[in-house]
Amino acid sequence: MDEIDRAILRELQSDGRIAYADLGPKVGLSASAARQRLQRLLDSRAVQVVGVTDPMAMGGQAMALLGITATADPRPVADALATHPEVVYSVLTSGGFDLFAEVVSPTAKELLDFVNDTVRQIEGVSDVRSFPYFAIHTHRFLWDVG
């Protein structure tokens, strides 16, 4: 990946629906060259262009990152979490927790109820640490592409 590829990615982070006619000049290429570059990145699977929802805009007002410790293999716990709409994502880790899960609920009480009544009751969960946070304005998912 060279500097032009990184410039394309920066532009896509800002506007994932940018027209090639606008993208090309912003990265120093023609529209067709920008299209070919992006297609190469997509074909190599180095890049995916996807839509990401903003949980806060969809009614969620209480969010938390959960650090979860499992009694054994955490994969069944992650699978169980994935069945709940409150779970935005979960990832397996190799640190102080076996997995992390981001959860969102309409209210703080519903978030607390979800953690206590659902997450803590999943077979294999031995501990849950909640790290609540407040997304002010919008959720932005930006990766430093250089």
mmCIF file of C-alpha atoms in Angstrom:
data_model
loop_
_atom_site.group_PDB
_atom_site.id
_atom_site.type_symbol
_atom_site.label_atom_id
_atom_site.label_comp_id
_atom_site.label_asym_id
_atom_site.label_seq_id
_atom_site.Cartn_x
_atom_site.Cartn_y
_atom_site.Cartn_z
ATOM 1 C CA MET A 1 0.000 0.000 0.000
ATOM 2 C CA ASP A 2 1.523 3.286 -1.079
ATOM 3 C CA GLU A 3 0.744 6.926 -0.272
ATOM 4 C CA ILE A 4 -1.914 7.199 -3.012
ATOM 5 C CA ASP A 5 -3.727 4.134 -1.625
ATOM 6 C CA ARG A 6 -3.639 5.709 1.838
ATOM 7 C CA ALA A 7 -4.959 8.993 0.416
ATOM 8 C CA ILE A 8 -7.855 7.092 -1.186
ATOM 9 C CA LEU A 9 -8.629 5.459 2.166
ATOM 10 C CA ARG A 10 -8.571 8.799 3.982
ATOM 11 C CA GLU A 11 -11.067 10.211 1.478
ATOM 12 C CA LEU A 12 -13.301 7.148 1.814
ATOM 13 C CA GLN A 13 -13.286 7.511 5.603
ATOM 14 C CA SER A 14 -14.590 11.015 5.148
ATOM 15 C CA ASP A 15 -17.174 10.041 2.488
ATOM 16 C CA GLY A 16 -17.617 6.380 1.615
ATOM 17 C CA ARG A 17 -19.896 7.304 -1.286
ATOM 18 C CA ILE A 18 -17.561 9.794 -2.975
ATOM 19 C CA ALA A 19 -17.790 9.784 -6.766
ATOM 20 C CA TYR A 20 -14.678 8.745 -8.672
ATOM 21 C CA ALA A 21 -14.837 12.102 -10.489
ATOM 22 C CA ASP A 22 -14.345 13.781 -7.090
ATOM 23 C CA LEU A 23 -12.006 11.174 -5.600
ATOM 24 C CA GLY A 24 -9.462 11.172 -8.412
ATOM 25 C CA PRO A 25 -8.466 14.849 -8.249
ATOM 26 C CA LYS A 26 -8.328 14.765 -4.443
ATOM 27 C CA VAL A 27 -5.676 12.034 -4.557
ATOM 28 C CA GLY A 28 -3.827 13.216 -7.659
ATOM 29 C CA LEU A 29 -5.317 10.751 -10.144
ATOM 30 C CA SER A 30 -7.880 10.717 -12.913
ATOM 31 C CA ALA A 31 -11.307 9.332 -12.056
ATOM 32 C CA SER A 32 -10.597 6.093 -13.939
ATOM 33 C CA ALA A 33 -7.213 5.644 -12.265
ATOM 34 C CA ALA A 34 -8.820 6.183 -8.830
ATOM 35 C CA ARG A 35 -11.488 3.609 -9.700
ATOM 36 C CA GLN A 36 -8.806 1.093 -10.740
ATOM 37 C CA ARG A 37 -6.779 1.724 -7.569
ATOM 38 C CA LEU A 38 -9.799 1.262 -5.338
ATOM 39 C CA GLN A 39 -10.879 -1.847 -7.239
ATOM 40 C CA ARG A 40 -7.385 -3.323 -6.744
ATOM 41 C CA LEU A 41 -7.649 -2.675 -2.988
ATOM 42 C CA LEU A 42 -11.112 -4.250 -2.895
ATOM 43 C CA ASP A 43 -10.033 -7.269 -4.957
ATOM 44 C CA SER A 44 -7.047 -7.880 -2.695
ATOM 45 C CA ARG A 45 -9.394 -7.720 0.326
ATOM 46 C CA ALA A 46 -7.128 -5.122 1.916
ATOM 47 C CA VAL A 47 -10.140 -2.794 2.009
ATOM 48 C CA GLN A 48 -13.888 -3.132 2.443
ATOM 49 C CA VAL A 49 -16.333 -0.303 1.915
ATOM 50 C CA VAL A 50 -19.228 -0.864 4.324
ATOM 51 C CA GLY A 51 -21.996 1.098 5.980
ATOM 52 C CA VAL A 52 -21.704 1.523 9.736
ATOM 53 C CA THR A 53 -24.690 2.460 11.837
ATOM 54 C CA ASP A 54 -24.516 4.969 14.642
ATOM 55 C CA PRO A 55 -26.148 3.287 17.678
ATOM 56 C CA MET A 56 -26.892 6.652 19.262
ATOM 57 C CA ALA A 57 -28.784 7.806 16.167
ATOM 58 C CA MET A 58 -30.784 4.580 16.256
ATOM 59 C CA GLY A 59 -32.186 5.169 19.725
ATOM 60 C CA GLY A 60 -29.418 3.940 21.995
ATOM 61 C CA GLN A 61 -28.528 6.368 24.745
ATOM 62 C CA ALA A 62 -26.480 4.166 27.083
ATOM 63 C CA MET A 63 -23.324 2.461 25.852
ATOM 64 C CA ALA A 64 -20.628 0.394 27.508
ATOM 65 C CA LEU A 65 -17.645 -1.723 26.688
ATOM 66 C CA LEU A 66 -17.820 -4.981 28.624
ATOM 67 C CA GLY A 67 -14.656 -6.811 29.597
ATOM 68 C CA ILE A 68 -15.704 -10.433 30.021
ATOM 69 C CA THR A 69 -13.808 -13.288 31.645
ATOM 70 C CA ALA A 70 -14.843 -16.831 30.747
ATOM 71 C CA THR A 71 -14.412 -20.038 32.723
ATOM 72 C CA ALA A 72 -13.199 -21.878 29.596
ATOM 73 C CA ASP A 73 -13.236 -21.309 25.839
ATOM 74 C CA PRO A 74 -14.749 -17.826 25.316
ATOM 75 C CA ARG A 75 -16.041 -18.576 21.799
ATOM 76 C CA PRO A 76 -19.390 -19.991 22.978
ATOM 77 C CA VAL A 77 -19.819 -16.866 25.124
ATOM 78 C CA ALA A 78 -19.164 -14.672 22.063
ATOM 79 C CA ASP A 79 -21.659 -16.744 20.069
ATOM 80 C CA ALA A 80 -24.294 -16.315 22.787
ATOM 81 C CA LEU A 81 -23.676 -12.560 22.920
ATOM 82 C CA ALA A 82 -24.091 -12.298 19.143
ATOM 83 C CA THR A 83 -27.734 -13.354 19.444
ATOM 84 C CA HIS A 84 -28.656 -10.171 21.341
ATOM 85 C CA PRO A 85 -29.449 -6.923 19.498
ATOM 86 C CA GLU A 86 -27.874 -4.892 22.326
ATOM 87 C CA VAL A 87 -24.450 -6.218 21.313
ATOM 88 C CA VAL A 88 -22.850 -4.041 18.643
ATOM 89 C CA TYR A 89 -19.771 -6.262 18.375
ATOM 90 C CA SER A 90 -17.641 -8.667 20.366
ATOM 91 C CA VAL A 91 -13.971 -9.555 19.993
ATOM 92 C CA LEU A 92 -11.827 -12.278 21.499
ATOM 93 C CA THR A 93 -8.711 -11.010 23.249
ATOM 94 C CA SER A 94 -5.551 -12.374 24.785
ATOM 95 C CA GLY A 95 -5.132 -9.910 27.619
ATOM 96 C CA GLY A 96 -6.738 -9.382 30.994
ATOM 97 C CA PHE A 97 -10.168 -10.257 29.577
ATOM 98 C CA ASP A 98 -11.178 -13.146 27.347
ATOM 99 C CA LEU A 99 -13.404 -10.958 25.224
ATOM 100 C CA PHE A 100 -14.779 -7.478 24.886
ATOM 101 C CA ALA A 101 -18.305 -6.597 23.831
ATOM 102 C CA GLU A 102 -19.717 -3.191 23.015
ATOM 103 C CA VAL A 103 -23.344 -2.899 24.053
ATOM 104 C CA VAL A 104 -25.955 -0.200 23.594
ATOM 105 C CA SER A 105 -29.380 0.254 25.187
ATOM 106 C CA PRO A 106 -32.057 2.940 25.163
ATOM 107 C CA THR A 107 -31.514 3.780 28.850
ATOM 108 C CA ALA A 108 -28.933 3.271 31.575
ATOM 109 C CA LYS A 109 -31.377 1.041 33.487
ATOM 110 C CA GLU A 110 -31.886 -1.200 30.460
ATOM 111 C CA LEU A 111 -28.119 -1.410 30.010
ATOM 112 C CA LEU A 112 -27.687 -2.419 33.653
ATOM 113 C CA ASP A 113 -30.497 -4.974 33.340
ATOM 114 C CA PHE A 114 -28.932 -6.420 30.181
ATOM 115 C CA VAL A 115 -25.540 -6.833 31.860
ATOM 116 C CA ASN A 116 -26.952 -8.339 35.055
ATOM 117 C CA ASP A 117 -29.870 -10.366 33.704
ATOM 118 C CA THR A 118 -28.429 -11.520 30.394
ATOM 119 C CA VAL A 119 -24.631 -11.269 30.116
ATOM 120 C CA ARG A 120 -23.826 -12.472 33.639
ATOM 121 C CA GLN A 121 -26.214 -15.414 33.139
ATOM 122 C CA ILE A 122 -24.550 -16.738 29.967
ATOM 123 C CA GLU A 123 -22.993 -20.124 30.624
ATOM 124 C CA GLY A 124 -19.228 -19.772 30.865
ATOM 125 C CA VAL A 125 -19.177 -16.135 32.022
ATOM 126 C CA SER A 126 -17.261 -15.797 35.276
ATOM 127 C CA ASP A 127 -16.804 -12.007 35.459
ATOM 128 C CA VAL A 128 -18.028 -8.883 33.680
ATOM 129 C CA ARG A 129 -16.485 -5.447 34.029
ATOM 130 C CA SER A 130 -18.502 -2.610 32.566
ATOM 131 C CA PHE A 131 -16.891 0.505 31.136
ATOM 132 C CA PRO A 132 -19.789 2.858 30.361
ATOM 133 C CA TYR A 133 -19.195 5.807 28.097
ATOM 134 C CA PHE A 134 -21.061 8.623 26.516
ATOM 135 C CA ALA A 135 -20.967 9.205 22.781
ATOM 136 C CA ILE A 136 -21.445 12.904 22.317
ATOM 137 C CA HIS A 137 -22.616 13.877 18.831
ATOM 138 C CA THR A 138 -21.666 11.051 16.485
ATOM 139 C CA HIS A 139 -19.774 7.796 16.538
ATOM 140 C CA ARG A 140 -16.762 8.020 14.216
ATOM 141 C CA PHE A 141 -14.795 4.992 13.188
ATOM 142 C CA LEU A 142 -11.498 6.230 11.783
ATOM 143 C CA TRP A 143 -8.371 4.178 11.338
ATOM 144 C CA ASP A 144 -5.063 5.899 10.893
ATOM 145 C CA VAL A 145 -4.067 5.006 7.351
ATOM 146 C CA GLY A 146 -0.983 7.167 7.406
#
